[in-house]
mmCIF file of C-alpha atoms in Angstrom:
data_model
loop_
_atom_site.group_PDB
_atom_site.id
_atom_site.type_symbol
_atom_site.label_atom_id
_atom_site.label_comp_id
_atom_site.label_asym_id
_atom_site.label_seq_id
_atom_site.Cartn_x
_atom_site.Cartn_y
_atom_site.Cartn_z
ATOM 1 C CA UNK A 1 0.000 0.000 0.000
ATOM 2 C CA UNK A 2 0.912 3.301 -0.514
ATOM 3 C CA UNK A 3 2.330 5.181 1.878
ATOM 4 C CA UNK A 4 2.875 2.273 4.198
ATOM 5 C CA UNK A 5 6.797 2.895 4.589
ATOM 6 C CA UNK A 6 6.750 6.404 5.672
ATOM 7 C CA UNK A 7 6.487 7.672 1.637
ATOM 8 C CA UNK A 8 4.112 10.541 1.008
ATOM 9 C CA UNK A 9 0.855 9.855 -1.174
ATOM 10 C CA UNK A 10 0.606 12.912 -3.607
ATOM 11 C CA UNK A 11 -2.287 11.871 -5.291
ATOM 12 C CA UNK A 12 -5.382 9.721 -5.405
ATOM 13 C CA UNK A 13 -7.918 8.369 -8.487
ATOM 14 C CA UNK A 14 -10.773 10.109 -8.620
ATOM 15 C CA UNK A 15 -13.787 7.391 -9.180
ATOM 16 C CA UNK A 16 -17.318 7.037 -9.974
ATOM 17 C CA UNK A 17 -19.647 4.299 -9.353
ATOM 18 C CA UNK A 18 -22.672 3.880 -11.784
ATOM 19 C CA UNK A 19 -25.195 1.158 -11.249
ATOM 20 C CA UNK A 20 -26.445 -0.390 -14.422
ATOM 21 C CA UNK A 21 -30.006 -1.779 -14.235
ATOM 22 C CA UNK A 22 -30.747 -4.037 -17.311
ATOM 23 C CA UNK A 23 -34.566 -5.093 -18.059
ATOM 24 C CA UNK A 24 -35.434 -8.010 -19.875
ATOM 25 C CA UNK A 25 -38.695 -9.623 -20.546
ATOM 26 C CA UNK A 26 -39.617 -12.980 -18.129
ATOM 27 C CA UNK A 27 -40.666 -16.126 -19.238
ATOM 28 C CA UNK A 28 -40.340 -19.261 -18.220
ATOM 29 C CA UNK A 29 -37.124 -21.018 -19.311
ATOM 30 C CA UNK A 30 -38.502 -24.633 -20.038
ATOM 31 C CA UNK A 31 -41.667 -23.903 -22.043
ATOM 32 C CA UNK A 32 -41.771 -20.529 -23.501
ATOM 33 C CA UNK A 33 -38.114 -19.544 -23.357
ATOM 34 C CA UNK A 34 -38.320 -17.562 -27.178
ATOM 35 C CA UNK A 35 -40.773 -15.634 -25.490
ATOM 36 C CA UNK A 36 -38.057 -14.055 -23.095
ATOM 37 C CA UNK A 37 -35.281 -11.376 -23.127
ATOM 38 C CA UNK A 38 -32.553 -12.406 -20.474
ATOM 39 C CA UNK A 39 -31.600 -9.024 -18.886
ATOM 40 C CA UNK A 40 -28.200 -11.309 -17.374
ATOM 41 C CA UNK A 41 -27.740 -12.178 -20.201
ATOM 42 C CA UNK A 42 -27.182 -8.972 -21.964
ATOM 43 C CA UNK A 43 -25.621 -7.236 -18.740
ATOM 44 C CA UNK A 44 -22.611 -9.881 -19.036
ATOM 45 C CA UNK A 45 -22.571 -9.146 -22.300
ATOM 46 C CA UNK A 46 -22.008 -4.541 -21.177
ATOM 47 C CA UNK A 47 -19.839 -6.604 -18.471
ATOM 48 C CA UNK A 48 -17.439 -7.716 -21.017
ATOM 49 C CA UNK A 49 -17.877 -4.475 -23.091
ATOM 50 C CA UNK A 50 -17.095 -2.342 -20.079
ATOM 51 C CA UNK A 51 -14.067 -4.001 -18.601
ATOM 52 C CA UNK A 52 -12.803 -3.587 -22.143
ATOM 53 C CA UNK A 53 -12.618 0.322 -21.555
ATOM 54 C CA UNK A 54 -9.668 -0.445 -19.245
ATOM 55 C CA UNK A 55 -6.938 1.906 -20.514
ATOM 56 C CA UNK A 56 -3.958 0.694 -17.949
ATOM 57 C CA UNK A 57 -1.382 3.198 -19.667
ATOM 58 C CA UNK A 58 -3.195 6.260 -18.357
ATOM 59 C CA UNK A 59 -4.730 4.919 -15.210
ATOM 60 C CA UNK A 60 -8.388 4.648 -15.951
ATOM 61 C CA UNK A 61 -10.124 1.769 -14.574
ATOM 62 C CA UNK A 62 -13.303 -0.686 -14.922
ATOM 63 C CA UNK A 63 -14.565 -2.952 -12.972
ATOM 64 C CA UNK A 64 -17.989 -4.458 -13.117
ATOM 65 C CA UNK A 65 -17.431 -5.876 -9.205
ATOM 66 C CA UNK A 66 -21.421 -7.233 -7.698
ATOM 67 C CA UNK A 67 -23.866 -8.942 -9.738
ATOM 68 C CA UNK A 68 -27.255 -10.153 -9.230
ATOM 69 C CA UNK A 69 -30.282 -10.726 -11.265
ATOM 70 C CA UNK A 70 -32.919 -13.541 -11.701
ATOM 71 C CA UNK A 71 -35.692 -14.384 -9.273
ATOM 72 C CA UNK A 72 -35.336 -18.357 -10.285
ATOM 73 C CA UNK A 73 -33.276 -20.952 -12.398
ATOM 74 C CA UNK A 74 -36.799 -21.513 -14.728
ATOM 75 C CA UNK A 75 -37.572 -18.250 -15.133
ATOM 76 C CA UNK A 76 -35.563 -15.979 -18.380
ATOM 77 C CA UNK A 77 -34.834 -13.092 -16.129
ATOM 78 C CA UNK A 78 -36.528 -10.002 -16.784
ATOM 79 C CA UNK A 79 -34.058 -7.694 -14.191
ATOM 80 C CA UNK A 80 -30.099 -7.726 -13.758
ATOM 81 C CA UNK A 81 -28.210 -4.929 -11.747
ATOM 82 C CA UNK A 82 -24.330 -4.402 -11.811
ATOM 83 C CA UNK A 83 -22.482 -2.092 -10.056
ATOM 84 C CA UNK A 84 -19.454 -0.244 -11.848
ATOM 85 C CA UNK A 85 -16.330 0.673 -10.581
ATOM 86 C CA UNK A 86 -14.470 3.437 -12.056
ATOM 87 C CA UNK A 87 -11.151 5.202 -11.443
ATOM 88 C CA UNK A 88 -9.257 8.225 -13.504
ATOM 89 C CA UNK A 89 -6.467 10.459 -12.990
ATOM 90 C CA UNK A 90 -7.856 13.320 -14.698
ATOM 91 C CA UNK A 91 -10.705 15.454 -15.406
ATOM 92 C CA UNK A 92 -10.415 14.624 -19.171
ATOM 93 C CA UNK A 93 -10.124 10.866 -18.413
ATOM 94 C CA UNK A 94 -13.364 11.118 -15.845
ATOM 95 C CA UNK A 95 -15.197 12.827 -18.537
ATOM 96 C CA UNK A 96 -14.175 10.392 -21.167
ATOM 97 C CA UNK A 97 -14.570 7.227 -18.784
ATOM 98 C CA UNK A 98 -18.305 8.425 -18.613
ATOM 99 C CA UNK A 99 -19.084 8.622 -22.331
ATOM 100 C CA UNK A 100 -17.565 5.505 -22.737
ATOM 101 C CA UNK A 101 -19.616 4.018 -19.872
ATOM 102 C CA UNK A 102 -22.716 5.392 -20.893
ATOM 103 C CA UNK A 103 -22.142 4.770 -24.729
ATOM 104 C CA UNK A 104 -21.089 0.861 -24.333
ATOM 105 C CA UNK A 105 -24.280 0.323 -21.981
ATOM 106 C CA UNK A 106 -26.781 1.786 -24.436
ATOM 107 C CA UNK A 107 -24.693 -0.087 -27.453
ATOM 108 C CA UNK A 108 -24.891 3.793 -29.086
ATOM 109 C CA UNK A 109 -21.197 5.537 -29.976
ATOM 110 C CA UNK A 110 -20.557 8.728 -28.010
ATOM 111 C CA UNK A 111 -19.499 11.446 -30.546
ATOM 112 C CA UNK A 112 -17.709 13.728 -28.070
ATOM 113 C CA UNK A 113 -14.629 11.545 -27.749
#
């Protein structure tokens, strides 16, 4: 950790934590699953989009870190929730990190970056 050996800490990550709600459409997974629209299904699939974003070499960060979604195992689930972590090192990168977020989870392209 930082700071641990007596070293000063001269800066920090500034973060943001959005909480993406995805809806689906329920139906029951043995007889009428074509009927259904998994919403955990598509939020691993913004899961996989988002932690794609990282960008290591400048310092910005994704992480899609708690899960849930589904009421049973024979029902298509018509809710998931995930809960982003994000971390920058610059106002830019914060306002860039949010496009991107925002962009990937509506599958649109953000035009200001």
């Amino acid at each position: 950790m930082d700071g641990v050996d007596g070293s000063v800490v001269t800066g920090r990550k500034g973060t943001t934590r959005p909480t993406l709600v995805v809806e689906g459409i329920a139906s029951h997974a043995g007889n009428e699953p074509e009927k259904g629209a998994s919403a955990i299904l598509e939020l691993a699939q913004k899961t996989v989009a988002i932690h794609a974003l990282n960008n290591f070499a400048v310092g910005t960060t994704y992480n899609v870190g708690v899960v849930s979604g589904g009421t049973m195992a024979n029902i298509v689930a018509d809710k998931a929730v995930g809960e982003v972590d994000v971390r920058f090192k610059t106002i830019v990168e914060a306002e860039k990190s949010y496009c991107r977020c925002a962009a990937d989870c509506r599958n649109e392209l953000c035009s200001s970056y």
